[in-house]
mmCIF file of C-alpha atoms in Angstrom:
data_model
loop_
_atom_site.group_PDB
_atom_site.id
_atom_site.type_symbol
_atom_site.label_atom_id
_atom_site.label_comp_id
_atom_site.label_asym_id
_atom_site.label_seq_id
_atom_site.Cartn_x
_atom_site.Cartn_y
_atom_site.Cartn_z
ATOM 1 C CA MET A 255 68.098 -43.233 50.530
ATOM 2 C CA VAL A 256 69.382 -40.120 48.991
ATOM 3 C CA LEU A 257 71.354 -39.115 52.030
ATOM 4 C CA SER A 258 72.014 -42.379 53.121
ATOM 5 C CA ALA A 259 74.541 -43.799 50.299
ATOM 6 C CA GLN A 260 78.257 -44.003 51.375
ATOM 7 C CA ALA A 261 77.314 -42.704 55.114
ATOM 8 C CA THR A 262 76.361 -44.474 58.665
ATOM 9 C CA ASP A 263 73.025 -44.233 59.886
ATOM 10 C CA VAL A 264 74.347 -42.777 62.626
ATOM 11 C CA GLY A 265 76.112 -39.787 60.890
ATOM 12 C CA VAL A 266 72.840 -39.126 58.767
ATOM 13 C CA ASN A 267 70.333 -38.893 61.647
ATOM 14 C CA ARG A 268 73.247 -36.502 63.280
ATOM 15 C CA ALA A 269 73.299 -34.503 60.698
ATOM 16 C CA THR A 270 69.462 -34.325 59.653
ATOM 17 C CA GLY A 271 68.046 -34.457 63.223
ATOM 18 C CA PRO A 272 68.166 -30.310 63.565
ATOM 19 C CA LEU A 273 67.482 -30.173 59.792
ATOM 20 C CA PHE A 274 64.068 -32.008 59.665
ATOM 21 C CA LYS A 275 63.108 -30.125 62.911
ATOM 22 C CA LEU A 276 62.859 -27.239 60.725
ATOM 23 C CA ILE A 277 62.030 -28.562 57.291
ATOM 24 C CA LYS A 278 58.790 -30.524 56.974
ATOM 25 C CA THR A 279 57.719 -30.476 53.534
ATOM 26 C CA PRO A 280 59.442 -30.460 49.881
ATOM 27 C CA GLN A 281 58.265 -26.835 49.468
ATOM 28 C CA GLN A 282 60.086 -25.797 52.729
ATOM 29 C CA MET A 283 63.212 -27.762 51.330
ATOM 30 C CA VAL A 284 63.312 -26.146 48.084
ATOM 31 C CA ALA A 285 62.849 -22.603 49.766
ATOM 32 C CA LEU A 286 65.872 -23.482 51.950
ATOM 33 C CA GLY A 287 67.928 -24.131 49.058
ATOM 34 C CA GLU A 288 70.913 -26.077 48.072
ATOM 35 C CA LYS A 289 73.679 -23.695 49.658
ATOM 36 C CA LYS A 290 71.557 -23.585 53.179
ATOM 37 C CA LEU A 291 70.996 -27.418 52.937
ATOM 38 C CA ILE A 292 74.792 -28.327 52.562
ATOM 39 C CA ASP A 293 75.495 -26.351 55.882
ATOM 40 C CA HIS A 294 73.150 -28.792 57.499
ATOM 41 C CA ILE A 295 74.488 -31.988 56.010
ATOM 42 C CA LYS A 296 78.249 -31.123 55.288
ATOM 43 C CA THR A 297 79.100 -33.914 57.565
ATOM 44 C CA ILE A 298 77.919 -36.732 55.203
ATOM 45 C CA GLY A 299 80.162 -38.006 52.618
ATOM 46 C CA LEU A 300 79.259 -36.655 49.103
ATOM 47 C CA PHE A 301 77.070 -33.831 50.568
ATOM 48 C CA ARG A 302 77.475 -31.517 47.488
ATOM 49 C CA THR A 303 75.860 -34.112 45.248
ATOM 50 C CA LYS A 304 73.314 -35.250 47.931
ATOM 51 C CA ALA A 305 72.275 -31.627 48.515
ATOM 52 C CA LYS A 306 71.640 -31.174 44.940
ATOM 53 C CA ASN A 307 69.601 -34.257 44.768
ATOM 54 C CA VAL A 308 67.360 -33.615 47.535
ATOM 55 C CA ILE A 309 66.623 -30.421 46.229
ATOM 56 C CA GLY A 310 65.810 -32.023 42.573
ATOM 57 C CA LEU A 311 63.866 -34.752 44.163
ATOM 58 C CA SER A 312 61.712 -32.004 46.254
ATOM 59 C CA HIS A 313 61.088 -30.252 42.997
ATOM 60 C CA LEU A 314 59.851 -33.344 41.575
ATOM 61 C CA LEU A 315 57.653 -34.375 44.690
ATOM 62 C CA ILE A 316 55.950 -30.740 44.244
ATOM 63 C CA GLU A 317 55.750 -31.105 40.331
ATOM 64 C CA ARG A 318 54.297 -34.676 40.318
ATOM 65 C CA HIS A 319 52.686 -35.223 43.662
ATOM 66 C CA GLY A 320 51.349 -31.975 44.801
ATOM 67 C CA GLY A 321 54.253 -31.900 47.404
ATOM 68 C CA GLU A 322 53.235 -34.976 49.130
ATOM 69 C CA VAL A 323 55.292 -38.252 49.037
ATOM 70 C CA PRO A 324 53.518 -41.021 47.106
ATOM 71 C CA ARG A 325 51.917 -43.705 48.875
ATOM 72 C CA ASP A 326 51.933 -45.746 46.031
ATOM 73 C CA HIS A 327 54.866 -48.192 45.722
ATOM 74 C CA ALA A 328 55.259 -48.043 42.030
ATOM 75 C CA ALA A 329 55.074 -44.242 42.172
ATOM 76 C CA LEU A 330 57.725 -44.206 44.986
ATOM 77 C CA GLN A 331 60.126 -46.414 42.641
ATOM 78 C CA ASP A 332 59.703 -44.281 39.763
ATOM 79 C CA LEU A 333 61.457 -41.294 41.995
ATOM 80 C CA PRO A 334 65.141 -40.932 41.569
ATOM 81 C CA ALA A 335 67.062 -42.378 44.149
ATOM 82 C CA SER A 336 64.591 -44.698 45.613
ATOM 83 C CA ALA A 337 64.839 -48.235 45.607
ATOM 84 C CA ALA A 338 63.478 -51.492 47.247
ATOM 85 C CA ARG A 339 65.861 -52.551 49.851
ATOM 86 C CA PRO A 340 66.067 -55.821 51.067
ATOM 87 C CA PRO A 341 65.512 -56.893 54.467
ATOM 88 C CA THR A 342 68.269 -56.967 57.086
ATOM 89 C CA TRP A 343 67.704 -60.174 58.858
#
């Protein structure tokens, strides 16, 4: 959700494909840093704000959940930029 706002799925997938081959954990994302993340996602609209939010979310995942994405629905919804998405019929 953080990267997909105001962007097409195709654009997000194109920008993040190479990024997600390198970055597998929130710890790696934090180590990459906001400036280098921007280089990977600059083709996505609002990339500066999104980079800041991704790094912030990565910090939260490390601090609150030991670097793991929570499996609990309530814990997921407690994270910024998460939302229950309606089904697309």
